[in-house]
PDB file of C-alpha atoms in Angstrom:
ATOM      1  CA  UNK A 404      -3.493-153.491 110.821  1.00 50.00           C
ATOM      2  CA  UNK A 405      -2.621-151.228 113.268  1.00 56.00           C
ATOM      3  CA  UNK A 406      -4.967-148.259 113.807  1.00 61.00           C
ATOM      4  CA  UNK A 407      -2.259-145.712 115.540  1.00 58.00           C
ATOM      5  CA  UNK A 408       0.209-143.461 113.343  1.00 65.00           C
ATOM      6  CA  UNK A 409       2.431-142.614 116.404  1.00 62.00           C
ATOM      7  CA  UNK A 410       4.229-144.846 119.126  1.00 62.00           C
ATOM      8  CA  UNK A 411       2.982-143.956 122.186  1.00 57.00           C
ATOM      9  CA  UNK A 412       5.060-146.072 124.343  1.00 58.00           C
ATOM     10  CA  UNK A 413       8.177-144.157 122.576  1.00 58.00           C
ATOM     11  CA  UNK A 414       6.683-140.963 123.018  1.00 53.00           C
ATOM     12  CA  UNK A 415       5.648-141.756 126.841  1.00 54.00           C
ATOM     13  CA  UNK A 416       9.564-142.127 127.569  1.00 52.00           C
ATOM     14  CA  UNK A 417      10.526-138.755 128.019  1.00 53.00           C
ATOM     15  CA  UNK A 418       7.711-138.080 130.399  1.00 52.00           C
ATOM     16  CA  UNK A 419       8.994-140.917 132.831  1.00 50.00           C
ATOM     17  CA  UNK A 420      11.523-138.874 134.154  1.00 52.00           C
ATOM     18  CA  UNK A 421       9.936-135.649 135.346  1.00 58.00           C
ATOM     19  CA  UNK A 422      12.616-134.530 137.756  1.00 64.00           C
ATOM     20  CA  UNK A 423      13.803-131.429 138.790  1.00 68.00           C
ATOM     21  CA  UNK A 424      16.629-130.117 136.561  1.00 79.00           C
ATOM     22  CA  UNK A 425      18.336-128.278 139.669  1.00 82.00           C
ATOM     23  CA  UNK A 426      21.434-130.185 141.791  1.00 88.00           C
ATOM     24  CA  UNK A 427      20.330-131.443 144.859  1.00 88.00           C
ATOM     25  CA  UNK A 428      22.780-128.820 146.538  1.00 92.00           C
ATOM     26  CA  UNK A 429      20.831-125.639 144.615  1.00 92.00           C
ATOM     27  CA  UNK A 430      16.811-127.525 145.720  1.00 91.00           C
ATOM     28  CA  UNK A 431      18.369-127.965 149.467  1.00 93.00           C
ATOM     29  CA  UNK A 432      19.586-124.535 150.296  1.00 95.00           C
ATOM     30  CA  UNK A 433      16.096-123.181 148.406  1.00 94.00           C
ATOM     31  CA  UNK A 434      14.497-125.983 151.118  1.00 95.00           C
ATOM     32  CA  UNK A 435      16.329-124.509 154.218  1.00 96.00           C
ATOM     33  CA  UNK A 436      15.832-120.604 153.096  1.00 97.00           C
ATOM     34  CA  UNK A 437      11.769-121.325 152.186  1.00 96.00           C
ATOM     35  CA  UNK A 438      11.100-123.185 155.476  1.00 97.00           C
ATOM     36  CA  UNK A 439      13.178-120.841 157.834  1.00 97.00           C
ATOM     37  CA  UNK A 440      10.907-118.137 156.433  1.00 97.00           C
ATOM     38  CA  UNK A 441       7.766-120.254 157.184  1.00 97.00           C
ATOM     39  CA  UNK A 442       8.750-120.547 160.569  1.00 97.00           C
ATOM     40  CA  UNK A 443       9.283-116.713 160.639  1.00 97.00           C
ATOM     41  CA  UNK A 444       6.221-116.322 159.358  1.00 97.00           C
ATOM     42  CA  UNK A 445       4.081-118.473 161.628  1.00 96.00           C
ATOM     43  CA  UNK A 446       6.032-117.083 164.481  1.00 96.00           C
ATOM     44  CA  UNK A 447       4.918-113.455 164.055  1.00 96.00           C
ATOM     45  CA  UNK A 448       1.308-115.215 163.767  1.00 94.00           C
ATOM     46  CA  UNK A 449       1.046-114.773 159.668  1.00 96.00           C
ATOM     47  CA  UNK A 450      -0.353-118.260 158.843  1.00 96.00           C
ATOM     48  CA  UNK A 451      -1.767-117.079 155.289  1.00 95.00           C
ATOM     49  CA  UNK A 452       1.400-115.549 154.173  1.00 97.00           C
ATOM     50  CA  UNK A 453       3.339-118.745 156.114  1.00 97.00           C
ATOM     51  CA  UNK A 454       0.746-121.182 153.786  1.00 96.00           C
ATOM     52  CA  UNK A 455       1.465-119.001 150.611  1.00 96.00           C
ATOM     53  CA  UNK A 456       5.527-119.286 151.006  1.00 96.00           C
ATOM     54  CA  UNK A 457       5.557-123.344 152.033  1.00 96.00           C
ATOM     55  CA  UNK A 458       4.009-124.255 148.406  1.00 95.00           C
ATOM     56  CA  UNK A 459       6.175-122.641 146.210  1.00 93.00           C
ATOM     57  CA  UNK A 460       8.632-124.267 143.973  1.00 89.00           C
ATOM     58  CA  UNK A 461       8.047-127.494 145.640  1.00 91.00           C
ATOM     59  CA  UNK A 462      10.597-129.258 144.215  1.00 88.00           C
ATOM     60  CA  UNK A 463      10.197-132.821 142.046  1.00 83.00           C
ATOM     61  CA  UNK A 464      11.359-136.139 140.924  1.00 74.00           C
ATOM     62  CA  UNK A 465      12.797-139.256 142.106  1.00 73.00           C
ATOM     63  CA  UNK A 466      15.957-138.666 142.789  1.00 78.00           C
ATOM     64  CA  UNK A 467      14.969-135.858 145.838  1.00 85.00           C
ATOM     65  CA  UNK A 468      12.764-138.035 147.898  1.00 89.00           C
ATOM     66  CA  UNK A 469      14.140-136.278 151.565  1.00 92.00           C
ATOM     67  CA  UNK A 470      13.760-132.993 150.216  1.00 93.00           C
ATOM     68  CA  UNK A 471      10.443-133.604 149.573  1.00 93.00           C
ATOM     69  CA  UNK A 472       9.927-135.120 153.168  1.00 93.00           C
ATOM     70  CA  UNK A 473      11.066-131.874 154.538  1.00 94.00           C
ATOM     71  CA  UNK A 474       8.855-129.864 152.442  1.00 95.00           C
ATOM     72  CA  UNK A 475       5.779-131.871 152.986  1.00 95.00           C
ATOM     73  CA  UNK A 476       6.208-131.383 156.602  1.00 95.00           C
ATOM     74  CA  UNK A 477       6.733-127.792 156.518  1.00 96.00           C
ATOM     75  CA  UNK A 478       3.506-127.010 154.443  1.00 96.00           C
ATOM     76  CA  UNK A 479       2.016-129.510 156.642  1.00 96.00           C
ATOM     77  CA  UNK A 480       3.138-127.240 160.264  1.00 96.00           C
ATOM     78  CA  UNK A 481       1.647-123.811 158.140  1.00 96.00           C
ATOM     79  CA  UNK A 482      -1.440-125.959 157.336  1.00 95.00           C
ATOM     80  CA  UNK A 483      -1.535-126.890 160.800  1.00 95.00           C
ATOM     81  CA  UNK A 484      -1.151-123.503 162.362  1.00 95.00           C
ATOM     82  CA  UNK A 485      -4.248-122.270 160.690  1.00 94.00           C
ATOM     83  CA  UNK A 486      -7.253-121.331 162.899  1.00 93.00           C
ATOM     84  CA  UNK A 487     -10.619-122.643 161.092  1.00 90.00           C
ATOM     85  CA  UNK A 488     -11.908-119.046 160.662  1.00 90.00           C
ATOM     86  CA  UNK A 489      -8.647-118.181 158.443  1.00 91.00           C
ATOM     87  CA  UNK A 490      -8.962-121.462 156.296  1.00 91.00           C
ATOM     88  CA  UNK A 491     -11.762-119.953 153.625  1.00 88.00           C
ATOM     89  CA  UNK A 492      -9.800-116.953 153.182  1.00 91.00           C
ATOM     90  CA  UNK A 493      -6.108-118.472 152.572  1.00 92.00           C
ATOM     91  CA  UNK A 494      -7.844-120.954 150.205  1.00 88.00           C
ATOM     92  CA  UNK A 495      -9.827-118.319 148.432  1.00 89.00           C
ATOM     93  CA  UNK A 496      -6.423-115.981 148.308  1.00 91.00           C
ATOM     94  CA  UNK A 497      -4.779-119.124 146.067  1.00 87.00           C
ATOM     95  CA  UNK A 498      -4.453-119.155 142.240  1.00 89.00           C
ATOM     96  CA  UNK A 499      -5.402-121.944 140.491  1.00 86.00           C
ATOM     97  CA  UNK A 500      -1.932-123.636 140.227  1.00 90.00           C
ATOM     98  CA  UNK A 501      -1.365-122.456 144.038  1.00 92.00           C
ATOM     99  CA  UNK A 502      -4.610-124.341 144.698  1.00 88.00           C
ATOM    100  CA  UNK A 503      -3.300-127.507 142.793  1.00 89.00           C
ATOM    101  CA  UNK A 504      -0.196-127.447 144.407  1.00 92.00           C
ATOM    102  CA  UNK A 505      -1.907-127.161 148.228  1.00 92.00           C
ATOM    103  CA  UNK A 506      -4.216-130.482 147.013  1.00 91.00           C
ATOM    104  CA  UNK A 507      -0.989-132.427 146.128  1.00 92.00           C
ATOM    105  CA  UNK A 508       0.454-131.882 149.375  1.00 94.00           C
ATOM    106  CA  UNK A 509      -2.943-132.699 151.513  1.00 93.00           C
ATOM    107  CA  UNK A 510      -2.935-135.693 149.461  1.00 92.00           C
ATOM    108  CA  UNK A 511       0.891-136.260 150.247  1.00 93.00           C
ATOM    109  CA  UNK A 512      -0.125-136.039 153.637  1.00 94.00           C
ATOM    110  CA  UNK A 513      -3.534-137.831 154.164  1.00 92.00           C
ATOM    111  CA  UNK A 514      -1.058-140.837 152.313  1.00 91.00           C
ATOM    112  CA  UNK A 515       0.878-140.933 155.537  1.00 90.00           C
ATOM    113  CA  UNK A 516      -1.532-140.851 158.395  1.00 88.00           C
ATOM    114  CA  UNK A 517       0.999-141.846 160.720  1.00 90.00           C
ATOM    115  CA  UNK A 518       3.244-138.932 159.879  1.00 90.00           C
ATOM    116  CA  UNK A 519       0.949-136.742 159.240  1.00 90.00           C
ATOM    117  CA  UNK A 520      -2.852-135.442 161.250  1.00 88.00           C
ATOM    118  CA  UNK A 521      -5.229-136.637 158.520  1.00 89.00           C
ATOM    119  CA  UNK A 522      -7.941-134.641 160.485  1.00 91.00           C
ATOM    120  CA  UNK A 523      -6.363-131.514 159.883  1.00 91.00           C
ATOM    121  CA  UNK A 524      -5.801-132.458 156.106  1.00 92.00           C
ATOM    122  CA  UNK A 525      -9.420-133.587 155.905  1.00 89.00           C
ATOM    123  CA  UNK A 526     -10.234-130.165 156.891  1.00 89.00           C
ATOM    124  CA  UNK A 527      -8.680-128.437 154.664  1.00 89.00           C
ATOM    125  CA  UNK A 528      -9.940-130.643 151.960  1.00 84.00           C
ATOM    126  CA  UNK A 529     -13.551-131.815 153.226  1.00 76.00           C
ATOM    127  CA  UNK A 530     -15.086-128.791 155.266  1.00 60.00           C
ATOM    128  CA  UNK A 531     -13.882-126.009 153.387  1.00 58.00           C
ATOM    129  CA  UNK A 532     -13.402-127.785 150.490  1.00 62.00           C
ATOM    130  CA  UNK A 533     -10.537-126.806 148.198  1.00 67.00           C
ATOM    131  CA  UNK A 534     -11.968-128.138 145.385  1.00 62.00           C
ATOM    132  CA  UNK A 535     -14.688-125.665 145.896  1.00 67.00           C
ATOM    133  CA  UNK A 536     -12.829-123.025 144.959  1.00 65.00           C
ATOM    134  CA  UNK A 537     -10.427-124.978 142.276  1.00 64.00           C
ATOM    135  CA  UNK A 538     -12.576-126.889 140.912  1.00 67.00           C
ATOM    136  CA  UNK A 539     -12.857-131.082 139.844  1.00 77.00           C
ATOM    137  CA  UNK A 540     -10.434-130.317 137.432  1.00 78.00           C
ATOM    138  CA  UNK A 541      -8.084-129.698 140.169  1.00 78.00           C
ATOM    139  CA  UNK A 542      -8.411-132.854 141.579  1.00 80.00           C
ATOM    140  CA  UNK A 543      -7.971-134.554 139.105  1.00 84.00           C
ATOM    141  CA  UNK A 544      -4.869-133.137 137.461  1.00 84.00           C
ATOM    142  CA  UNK A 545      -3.507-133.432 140.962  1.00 85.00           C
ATOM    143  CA  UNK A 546      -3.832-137.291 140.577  1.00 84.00           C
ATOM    144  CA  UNK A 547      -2.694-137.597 137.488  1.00 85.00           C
ATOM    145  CA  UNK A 548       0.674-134.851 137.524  1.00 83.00           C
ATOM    146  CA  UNK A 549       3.910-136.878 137.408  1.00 77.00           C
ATOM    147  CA  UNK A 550       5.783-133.799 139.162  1.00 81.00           C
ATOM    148  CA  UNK A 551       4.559-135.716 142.983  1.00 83.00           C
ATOM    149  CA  UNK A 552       5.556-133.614 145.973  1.00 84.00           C
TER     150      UNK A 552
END
């Protein structure tokens, strides 16, 4: 007797394949655009506006793994360039899907330590404490999201 009404495993299918429904071409020139004007940005010294532009429309799936790369590492440099005094105030500044999207990407990072400084992640996560302002909730729909950065 079974005591479920719906298939899950049939229904779980078409959430598999969460990828981005852009061509690679469209997500790469969006890629180069976004992380010239990070660079811009932390040139003139504008870290929380630099922080801001690297996490949006990260883009998604399997099938755009270098893309990703190249993202990760440029929110990584804007995380990077922040001075611990500006840290509180970017984080506070963040929405709560901004906020989700920042944990995702310290995760991404603090995943590959030799890529990436873990110390500067673990800042931004442990001593100012993102969560703080997002919330557990962030966390943990961070960990379970199938769109991965």
């Amino acid at each position: 007797m079974a005591f479920r009404k719906t298939n899950v495993d049939i229904e779980e299918e078409e959430f598999l394949d969460a990828s981005d429904s852009r061509s690679y071409e469209e997500l790469e020139a969006l890629l180069n655009a976004r992380t010239a004007d990070v660079r811009n940005k932390l040139s003139m010294g504008n870290v929380a506006a630099a922080v801001l532009r690297s996490i949006e429309d990260p883009p998604f799936g399997r099938d755009f793994q270098d893309l990703k790369d190249r993202n990760a590492q440029a929110v990584i440099e804007a995380l990077q360039a922040a001075k611990l005094s500006d840290i509180p105030s970017i984080v506070k500044s963040l929405s709560s899907e901004q906020s989700d999207i920042l944990m995702k990407f310290v995760y991404r990072g603090m995943a590959s330590p030799d890529q990436f400084n873990s110390a500067i992640l673990l800042i931004w996560h442990e001593k100012y404490k993102i969560f703080e302002e997002a919330g557990l909730g962030s966390i943990v729909r961070v960990l379970t999201d199938r769109q991965t950065v």
